[in-house]
Short mmCIF file of C-alpha atoms in Angstrom, two decimals:
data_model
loop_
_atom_site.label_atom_id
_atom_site.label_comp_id
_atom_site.label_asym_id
_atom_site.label_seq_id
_atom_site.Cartn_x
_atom_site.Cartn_y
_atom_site.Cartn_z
CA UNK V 1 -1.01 9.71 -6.21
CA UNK V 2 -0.46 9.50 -2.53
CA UNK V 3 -2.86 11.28 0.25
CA UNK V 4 -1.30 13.71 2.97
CA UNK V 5 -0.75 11.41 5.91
CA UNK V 6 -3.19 13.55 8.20
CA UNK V 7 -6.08 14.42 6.20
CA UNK V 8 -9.58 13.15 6.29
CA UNK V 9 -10.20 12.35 2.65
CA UNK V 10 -11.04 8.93 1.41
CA UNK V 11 -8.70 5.54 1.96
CA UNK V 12 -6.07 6.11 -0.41
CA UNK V 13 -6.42 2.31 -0.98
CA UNK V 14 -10.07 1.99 -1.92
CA UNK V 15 -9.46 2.86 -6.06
CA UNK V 16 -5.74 2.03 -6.34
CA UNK V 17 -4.61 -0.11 -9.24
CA UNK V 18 -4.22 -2.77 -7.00
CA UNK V 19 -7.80 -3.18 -5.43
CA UNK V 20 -8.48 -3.00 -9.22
CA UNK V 21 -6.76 -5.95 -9.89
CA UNK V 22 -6.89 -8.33 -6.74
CA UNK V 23 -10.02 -6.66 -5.00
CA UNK V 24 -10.70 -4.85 -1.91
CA UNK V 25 -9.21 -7.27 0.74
CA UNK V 26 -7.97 -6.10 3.67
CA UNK V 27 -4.26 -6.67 2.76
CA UNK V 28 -4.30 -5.31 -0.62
CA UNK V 29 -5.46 -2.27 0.73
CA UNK V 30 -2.84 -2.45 3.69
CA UNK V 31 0.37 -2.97 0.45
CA UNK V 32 -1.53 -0.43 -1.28
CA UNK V 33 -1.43 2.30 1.32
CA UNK V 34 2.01 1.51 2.09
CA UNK V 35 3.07 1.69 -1.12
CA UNK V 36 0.68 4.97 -1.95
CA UNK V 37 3.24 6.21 0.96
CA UNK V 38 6.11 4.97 -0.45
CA UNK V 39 9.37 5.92 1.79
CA UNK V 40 7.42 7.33 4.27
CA UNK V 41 7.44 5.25 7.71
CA UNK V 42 3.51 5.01 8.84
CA UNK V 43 2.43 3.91 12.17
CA UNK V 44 -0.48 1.38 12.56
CA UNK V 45 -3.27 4.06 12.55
CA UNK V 46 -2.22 5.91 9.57
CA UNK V 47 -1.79 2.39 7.50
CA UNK V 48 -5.73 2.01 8.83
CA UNK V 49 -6.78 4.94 8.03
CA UNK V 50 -5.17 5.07 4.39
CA UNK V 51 -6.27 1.82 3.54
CA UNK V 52 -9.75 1.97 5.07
CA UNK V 53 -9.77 -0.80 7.43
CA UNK V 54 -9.43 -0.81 11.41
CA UNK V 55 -5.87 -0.80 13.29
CA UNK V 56 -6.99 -4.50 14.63
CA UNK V 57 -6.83 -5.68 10.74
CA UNK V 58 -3.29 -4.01 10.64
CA UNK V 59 -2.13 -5.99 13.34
CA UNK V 60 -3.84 -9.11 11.88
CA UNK V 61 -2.03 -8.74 8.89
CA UNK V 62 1.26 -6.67 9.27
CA UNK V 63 3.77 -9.93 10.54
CA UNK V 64 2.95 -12.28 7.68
CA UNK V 65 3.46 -9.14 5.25
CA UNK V 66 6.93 -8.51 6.95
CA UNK V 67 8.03 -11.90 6.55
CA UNK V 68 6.23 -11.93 2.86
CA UNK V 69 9.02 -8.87 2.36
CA UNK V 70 6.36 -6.33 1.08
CA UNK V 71 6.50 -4.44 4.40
CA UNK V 72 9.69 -3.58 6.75
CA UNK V 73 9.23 -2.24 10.42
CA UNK V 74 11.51 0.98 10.16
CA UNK V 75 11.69 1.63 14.05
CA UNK V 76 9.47 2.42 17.09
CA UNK V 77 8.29 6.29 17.90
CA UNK V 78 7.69 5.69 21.45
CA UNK V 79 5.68 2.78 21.62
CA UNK V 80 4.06 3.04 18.42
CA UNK V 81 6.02 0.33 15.61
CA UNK V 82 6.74 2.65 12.16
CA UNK V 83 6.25 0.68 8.88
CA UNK V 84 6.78 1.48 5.31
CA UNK V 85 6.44 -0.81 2.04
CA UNK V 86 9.59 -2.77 1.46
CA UNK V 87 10.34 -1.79 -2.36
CA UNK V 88 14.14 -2.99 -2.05
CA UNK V 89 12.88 -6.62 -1.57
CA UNK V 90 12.13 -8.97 -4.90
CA UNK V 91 8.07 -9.44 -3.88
CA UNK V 92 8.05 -5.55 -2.86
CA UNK V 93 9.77 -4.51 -6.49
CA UNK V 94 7.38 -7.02 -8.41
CA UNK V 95 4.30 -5.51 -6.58
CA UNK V 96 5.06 -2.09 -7.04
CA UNK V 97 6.04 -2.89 -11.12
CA UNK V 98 2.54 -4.39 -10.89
CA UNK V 99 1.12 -1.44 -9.69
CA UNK V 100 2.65 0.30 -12.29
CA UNK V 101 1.54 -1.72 -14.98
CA UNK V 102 -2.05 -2.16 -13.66
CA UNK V 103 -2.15 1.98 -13.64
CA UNK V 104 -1.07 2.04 -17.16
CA UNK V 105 -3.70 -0.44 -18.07
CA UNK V 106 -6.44 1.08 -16.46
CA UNK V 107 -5.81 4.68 -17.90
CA UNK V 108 -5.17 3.22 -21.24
CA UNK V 109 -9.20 1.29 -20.72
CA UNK V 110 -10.31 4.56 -18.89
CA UNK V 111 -9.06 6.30 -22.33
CA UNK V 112 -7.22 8.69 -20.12
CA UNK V 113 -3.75 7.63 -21.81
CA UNK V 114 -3.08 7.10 -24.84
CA UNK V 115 -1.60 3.77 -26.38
#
């Protein structure tokens, strides 16, 4: 389900389960890139890019999500701050079970899975 890192197709996070669900906000589509990505560490532009919004709305959003426990910084790569969804923490599991769930219902509607 996850796009390559460096190509040019669509924001992974504009039809994920999760904008489904909650919408299109800004930070859905941030936890829903990073968890497209899942164990990958992502610096600020590919989150952007993946999730469709600008590397300022990253930054707006990327400290509260840390301390929320749905993202973790990883380490720095020069300058640049990696990040990757935080799937050991209790929000991060719940959100990603969500996503799962949410999937499941949406094939299931979608009649692409059966019941």
């Amino acid at each position: 389900m996850a796009t390559e890192v460096g190509s040019s197709a669509e924001p992974y996070a504009d039809n994920t389960p999760l904008t489904h669900l909650f919408g299109s906000g800004a930070r859905v589509k941030i936890i829903a890139a990073l968890l497209g990505e899942e164990g990958t560490d992502l610096n600020v532009s590919d989150i952007a890019r993946l999730a469709g919004v600008a590397r300022s709305t990253v930054y707006d959003h990327i400290d509260e999500l840390r301390e929320l426990g749905v993202v973790e910084h990883t380490r720095n790569v020069g300058d640049s701050p990696m990040y990757r969804f935080d799937a050991e923490s209790d929000v991060g599991e719940y959100v990603a079970k969500l996503e799962g769930v949410t999937l499941r219902r949406l094939l299931e509607r979608d009649k692409q899975l059966e019941t």
